[in-house]
C-alpha positions as YAML, in Angstrom:
chain: A
units: angstrom
residues:
- id: 1
  name: MET
  ca: [-141.12, -27.43, -71.84]
- id: 2
  name: ASP
  ca: [-137.77, -26.77, -70.17]
- id: 3
  name: ALA
  ca: [-137.85, -24.27, -67.29]
- id: 4
  name: ARG
  ca: [-134.99, -22.36, -68.91]
- id: 5
  name: GLY
  ca: [-137.01, -21.59, -72.01]
- id: 6
  name: PRO
  ca: [-137.11, -22.72, -75.62]
- id: 7
  name: GLU
  ca: [-133.45, -21.89, -76.23]
- id: 8
  name: ALA
  ca: [-132.34, -24.52, -73.71]
- id: 9
  name: SER
  ca: [-134.48, -27.29, -75.20]
- id: 10
  name: GLY
  ca: [-133.42, -26.24, -78.74]
- id: 11
  name: GLY
  ca: [-129.79, -26.41, -77.66]
- id: 12
  name: ARG
  ca: [-130.33, -29.87, -76.24]
- id: 13
  name: ALA
  ca: [-131.99, -31.01, -79.47]
- id: 14
  name: LEU
  ca: [-129.08, -29.65, -81.50]
- id: 15
  name: ARG
  ca: [-126.62, -31.40, -79.20]
- id: 16
  name: ASP
  ca: [-128.52, -34.69, -79.58]
- id: 17
  name: VAL
  ca: [-128.49, -34.39, -83.37]
- id: 18
  name: ALA
  ca: [-124.76, -33.62, -83.34]
- id: 19
  name: GLU
  ca: [-124.04, -36.59, -81.05]
- id: 20
  name: ASN
  ca: [-126.08, -38.93, -83.29]
- id: 21
  name: LEU
  ca: [-124.27, -37.67, -86.38]
- id: 22
  name: PHE
  ca: [-120.90, -38.14, -84.69]
- id: 23
  name: GLN
  ca: [-121.86, -41.69, -83.67]
- id: 24
  name: GLU
  ca: [-122.90, -42.53, -87.25]
- id: 25
  name: LEU
  ca: [-119.67, -41.07, -88.64]
- id: 26
  name: GLN
  ca: [-117.63, -43.04, -86.13]
- id: 27
  name: GLU
  ca: [-119.40, -46.29, -87.08]
- id: 28
  name: HIS
  ca: [-118.86, -45.66, -90.80]
- id: 29
  name: PHE
  ca: [-115.20, -44.82, -90.19]
- id: 30
  name: GLN
  ca: [-114.69, -48.04, -88.21]
- id: 31
  name: ALA
  ca: [-116.34, -50.09, -90.97]
- id: 32
  name: LEU
  ca: [-114.20, -48.39, -93.61]
- id: 33
  name: THR
  ca: [-111.05, -48.97, -91.56]
- id: 34
  name: ALA
  ca: [-111.88, -52.67, -91.18]
- id: 35
  name: THR
  ca: [-112.52, -53.00, -94.92]
- id: 36
  name: LEU
  ca: [-109.27, -51.24, -95.81]
- id: 37
  name: ASN
  ca: [-107.27, -53.38, -93.38]
- id: 38
  name: LEU
  ca: [-108.74, -56.56, -94.86]
- id: 39
  name: ARG
  ca: [-107.98, -55.46, -98.41]
- id: 40
  name: MET
  ca: [-104.43, -54.45, -97.47]
- id: 41
  name: GLU
  ca: [-103.87, -57.89, -95.91]
- id: 42
  name: GLU
  ca: [-105.22, -59.55, -99.06]
- id: 43
  name: MET
  ca: [-102.98, -57.38, -101.24]
- id: 44
  name: GLY
  ca: [-99.98, -58.19, -99.06]
- id: 45
  name: GLY
  ca: [-100.66, -61.90, -99.49]
- id: 46
  name: ARG
  ca: [-100.93, -61.50, -103.25]
- id: 47
  name: ILE
  ca: [-97.66, -59.57, -103.37]
- id: 48
  name: GLU
  ca: [-95.93, -62.28, -101.33]
- id: 49
  name: ASP
  ca: [-97.31, -64.95, -103.68]
- id: 50
  name: LEU
  ca: [-96.16, -62.97, -106.70]
- id: 51
  name: GLN
  ca: [-92.69, -62.52, -105.23]
- id: 52
  name: LYS
  ca: [-92.47, -66.25, -104.48]
- id: 53
  name: ASN
  ca: [-93.54, -67.10, -108.04]
- id: 54
  name: VAL
  ca: [-90.99, -64.69, -109.52]
- id: 55
  name: ASN
  ca: [-88.26, -66.11, -107.29]
- id: 56
  name: ASP
  ca: [-89.23, -69.64, -108.32]
- id: 57
  name: LEU
  ca: [-89.11, -68.70, -112.01]
- id: 58
  name: MET
  ca: [-85.75, -66.99, -111.55]
- id: 59
  name: ALA
  ca: [-84.39, -70.08, -109.77]
- id: 60
  name: GLN
  ca: [-85.63, -72.29, -112.61]
- id: 61
  name: ALA
  ca: [-83.87, -69.98, -115.07]
- id: 62
  name: GLY
  ca: [-80.67, -70.03, -113.01]
- id: 63
  name: ILE
  ca: [-80.84, -66.34, -112.14]
- id: 64
  name: ASP
  ca: [-80.17, -65.01, -108.63]
- id: 65
  name: SER
  ca: [-83.05, -63.02, -107.19]
- id: 66
  name: PRO
  ca: [-82.14, -59.35, -106.71]
- id: 67
  name: ALA
  ca: [-84.43, -59.22, -103.68]
- id: 68
  name: GLN
  ca: [-82.29, -61.83, -101.94]
- id: 69
  name: LYS
  ca: [-79.13, -59.82, -102.61]
- id: 70
  name: HIS
  ca: [-80.50, -56.54, -101.30]
- id: 71
  name: ARG
  ca: [-82.14, -57.35, -98.01]
- id: 72
  name: VAL
  ca: [-81.60, -54.73, -95.36]
- id: 73
  name: PHE
  ca: [-82.71, -55.06, -91.77]
- id: 74
  name: LEU
  ca: [-83.92, -51.75, -90.43]
- id: 75
  name: ASN
  ca: [-85.55, -51.41, -87.01]
- id: 76
  name: SER
  ca: [-86.23, -55.16, -86.87]
- id: 77
  name: SER
  ca: [-88.18, -54.94, -90.14]
- id: 78
  name: LEU
  ca: [-87.26, -56.55, -93.43]
- id: 79
  name: TRP
  ca: [-87.11, -54.08, -96.31]
- id: 80
  name: PHE
  ca: [-86.53, -54.94, -99.95]
- id: 81
  name: TYR
  ca: [-84.89, -52.51, -102.34]
...
């Protein structure tokens, strides 16, 4: 037993449980973040493919793409309106 009494060893046990819980939460959060980032990248690729297909169809129909007319460069990023 701890020389400082049962309260000290109980406090240490509580601290250990809290640290373990925090570690588990951190690991789950990191896994969730990785999954979300992967899905966002996949969705971005699908949106780009969809936009390309729409632009191709519009070109075949002889229609100008509104996205090409309304490109605005803002802070070195390309934004479509």
